[in-house]
GROMACS .gro file of C-alpha atoms in nm:
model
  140
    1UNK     CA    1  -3.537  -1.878  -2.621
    2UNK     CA    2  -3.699  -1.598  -2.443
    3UNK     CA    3  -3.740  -1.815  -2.109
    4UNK     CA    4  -3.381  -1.815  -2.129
    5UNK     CA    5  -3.290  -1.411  -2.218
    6UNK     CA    6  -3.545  -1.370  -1.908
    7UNK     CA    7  -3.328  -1.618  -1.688
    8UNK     CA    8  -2.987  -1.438  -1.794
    9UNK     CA    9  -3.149  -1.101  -1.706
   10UNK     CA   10  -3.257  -1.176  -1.381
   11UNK     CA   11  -2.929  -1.332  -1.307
   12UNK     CA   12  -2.776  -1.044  -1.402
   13UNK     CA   13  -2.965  -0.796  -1.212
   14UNK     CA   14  -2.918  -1.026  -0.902
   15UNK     CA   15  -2.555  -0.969  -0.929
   16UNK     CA   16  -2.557  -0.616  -0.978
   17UNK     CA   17  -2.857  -0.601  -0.698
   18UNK     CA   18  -2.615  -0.749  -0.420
   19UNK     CA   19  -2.374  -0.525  -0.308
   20UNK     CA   20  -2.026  -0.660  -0.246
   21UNK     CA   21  -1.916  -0.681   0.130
   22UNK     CA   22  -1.548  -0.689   0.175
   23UNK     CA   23  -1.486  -0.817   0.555
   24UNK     CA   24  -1.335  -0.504   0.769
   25UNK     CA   25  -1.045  -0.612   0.969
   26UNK     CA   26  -1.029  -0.665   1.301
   27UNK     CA   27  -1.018  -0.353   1.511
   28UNK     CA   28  -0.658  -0.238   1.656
   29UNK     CA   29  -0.751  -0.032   1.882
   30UNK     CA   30  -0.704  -0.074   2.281
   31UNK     CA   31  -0.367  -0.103   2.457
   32UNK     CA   32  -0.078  -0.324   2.362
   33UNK     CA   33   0.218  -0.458   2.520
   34UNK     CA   34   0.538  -0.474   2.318
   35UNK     CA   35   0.688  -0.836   2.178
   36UNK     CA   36   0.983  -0.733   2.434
   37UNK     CA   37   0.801  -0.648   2.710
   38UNK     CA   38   0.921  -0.269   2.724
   39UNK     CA   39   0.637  -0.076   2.667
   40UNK     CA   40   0.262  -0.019   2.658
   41UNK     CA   41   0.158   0.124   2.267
   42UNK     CA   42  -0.232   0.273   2.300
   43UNK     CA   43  -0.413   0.218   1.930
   44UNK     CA   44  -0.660   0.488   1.865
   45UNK     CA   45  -0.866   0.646   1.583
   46UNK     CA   46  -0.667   0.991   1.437
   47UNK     CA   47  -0.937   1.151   1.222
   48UNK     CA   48  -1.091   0.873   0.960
   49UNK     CA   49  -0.728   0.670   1.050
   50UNK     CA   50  -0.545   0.511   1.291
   51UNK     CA   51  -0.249   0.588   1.484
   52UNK     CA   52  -0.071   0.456   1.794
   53UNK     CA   53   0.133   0.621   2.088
   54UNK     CA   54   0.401   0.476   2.333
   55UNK     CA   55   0.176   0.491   2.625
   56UNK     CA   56   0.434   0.401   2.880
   57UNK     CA   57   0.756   0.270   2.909
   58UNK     CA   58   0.808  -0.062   3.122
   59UNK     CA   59   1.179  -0.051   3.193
   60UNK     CA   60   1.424   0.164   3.372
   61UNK     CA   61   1.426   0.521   3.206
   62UNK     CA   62   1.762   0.717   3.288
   63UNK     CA   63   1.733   1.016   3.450
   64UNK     CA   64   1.514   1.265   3.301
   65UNK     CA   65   1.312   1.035   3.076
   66UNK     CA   66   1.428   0.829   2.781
   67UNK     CA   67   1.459   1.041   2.468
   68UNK     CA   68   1.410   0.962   2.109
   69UNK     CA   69   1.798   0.998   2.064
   70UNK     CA   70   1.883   0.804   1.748
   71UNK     CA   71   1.641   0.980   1.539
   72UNK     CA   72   1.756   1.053   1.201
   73UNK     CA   73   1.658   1.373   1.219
   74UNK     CA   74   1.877   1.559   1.484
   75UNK     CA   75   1.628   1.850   1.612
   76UNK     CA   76   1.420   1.555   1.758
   77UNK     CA   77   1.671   1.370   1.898
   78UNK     CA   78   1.574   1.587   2.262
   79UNK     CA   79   1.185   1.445   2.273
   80UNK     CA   80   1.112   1.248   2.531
   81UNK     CA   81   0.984   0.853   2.389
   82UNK     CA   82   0.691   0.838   2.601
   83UNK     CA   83   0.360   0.972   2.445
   84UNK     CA   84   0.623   0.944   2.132
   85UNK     CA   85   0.344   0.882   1.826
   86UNK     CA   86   0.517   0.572   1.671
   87UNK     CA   87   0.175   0.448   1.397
   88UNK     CA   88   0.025   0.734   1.180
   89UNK     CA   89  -0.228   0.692   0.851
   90UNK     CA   90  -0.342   0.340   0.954
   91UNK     CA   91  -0.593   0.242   0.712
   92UNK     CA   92  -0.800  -0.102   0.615
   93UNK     CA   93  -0.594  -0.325   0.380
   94UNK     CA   94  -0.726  -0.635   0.307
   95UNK     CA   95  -0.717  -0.820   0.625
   96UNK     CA   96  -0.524  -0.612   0.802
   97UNK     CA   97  -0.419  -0.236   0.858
   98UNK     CA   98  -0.136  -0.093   0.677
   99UNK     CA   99   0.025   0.306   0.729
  100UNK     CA  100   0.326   0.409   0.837
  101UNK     CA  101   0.546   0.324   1.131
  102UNK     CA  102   0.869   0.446   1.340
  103UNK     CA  103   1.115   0.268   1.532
  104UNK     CA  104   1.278   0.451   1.852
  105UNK     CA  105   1.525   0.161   1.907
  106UNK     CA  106   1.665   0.195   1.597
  107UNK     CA  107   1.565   0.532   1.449
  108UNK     CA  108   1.401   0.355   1.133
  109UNK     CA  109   1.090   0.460   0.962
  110UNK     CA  110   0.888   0.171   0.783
  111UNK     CA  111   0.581   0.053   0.622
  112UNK     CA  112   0.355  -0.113   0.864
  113UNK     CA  113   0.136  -0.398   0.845
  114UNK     CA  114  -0.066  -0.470   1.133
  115UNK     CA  115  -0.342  -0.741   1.182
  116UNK     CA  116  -0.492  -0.829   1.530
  117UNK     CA  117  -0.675  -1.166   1.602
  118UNK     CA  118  -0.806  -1.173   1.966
  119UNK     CA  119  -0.556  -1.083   2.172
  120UNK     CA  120  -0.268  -1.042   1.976
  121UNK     CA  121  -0.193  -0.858   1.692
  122UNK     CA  122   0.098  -0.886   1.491
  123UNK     CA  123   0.285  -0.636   1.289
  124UNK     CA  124   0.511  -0.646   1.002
  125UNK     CA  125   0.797  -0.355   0.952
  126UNK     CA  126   0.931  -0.313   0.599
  127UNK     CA  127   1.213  -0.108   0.498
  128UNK     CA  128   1.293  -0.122   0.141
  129UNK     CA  129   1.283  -0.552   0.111
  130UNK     CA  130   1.348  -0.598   0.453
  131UNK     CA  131   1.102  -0.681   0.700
  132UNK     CA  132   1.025  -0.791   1.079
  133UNK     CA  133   0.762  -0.970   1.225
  134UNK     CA  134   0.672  -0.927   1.607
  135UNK     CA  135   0.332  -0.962   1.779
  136UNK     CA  136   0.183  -0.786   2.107
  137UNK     CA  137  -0.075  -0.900   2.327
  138UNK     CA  138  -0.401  -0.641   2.461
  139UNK     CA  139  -0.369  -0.556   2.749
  140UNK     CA  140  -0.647  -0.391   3.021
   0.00000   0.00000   0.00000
């Protein structure tokens, strides 16, 4: 019997020995072109987070810029969409990165889910129950 004590012992101390390594995900960062093809979103570190920025737009702007005009929130309806921070509080979740997001197409803010495998990366937009799926591809 104490052969066997011995043998659950070292088991145990093997188990608390190892520390547990939970895979990071893949990084976002870099430069991403849109599912639609109208702009270029730049992924960068904010602090200990992520965050991401319309880089540049890829259609026609009207005159004077596009602006962030169907914001909710009416005193921001005059700022101009590109450099428009769109990903803020990014952070590791699970396989993926999860934070917060905003929509200038629609004016919607929405939980974000973002997960990038090679050259894509895919991101899921929930607001309340409802979500959209859309994926980007890296671009140089």
């Amino acid at each position: 019997m104490p052969y066997q004590k011995s043998g659950v012992l070292v088991a145990l101390v093997a188990l608390v020995a190892v520390p547990s390594v939970a895979a990071a995900p893949a990084s976002i960062g870099g430069r991403w072109k849109t599912d639609d093809g109208k702009g270029i979103v730049a992924m960068a570190a904010c602090g200990a987070k992520m965050c991401g920025r319309i880089e540049r737009l890829l259609i026609n702007e009207p005159p004077g810029g596009q602006r962030d005009e169907r914001n909710p929130d009416k005193t921001k309806r005059s700022r101009m969409v590109s450099g428009l921070q769109i990903y803020w509080n990014l952070v590791p979740h699970g396989a993926g990165w999860k934070g917060e997001g905003y929509s200038p197409e629609d004016g919607r803010y929405y939980t974000a889910h973002l997960r990038a495998d090679g050259n894509k990366m895919t991101m899921k937009g929930c607001v309340s129950v409802f979500c959209r799926t859309v994926t980007w591809t890296r671009v140089n």
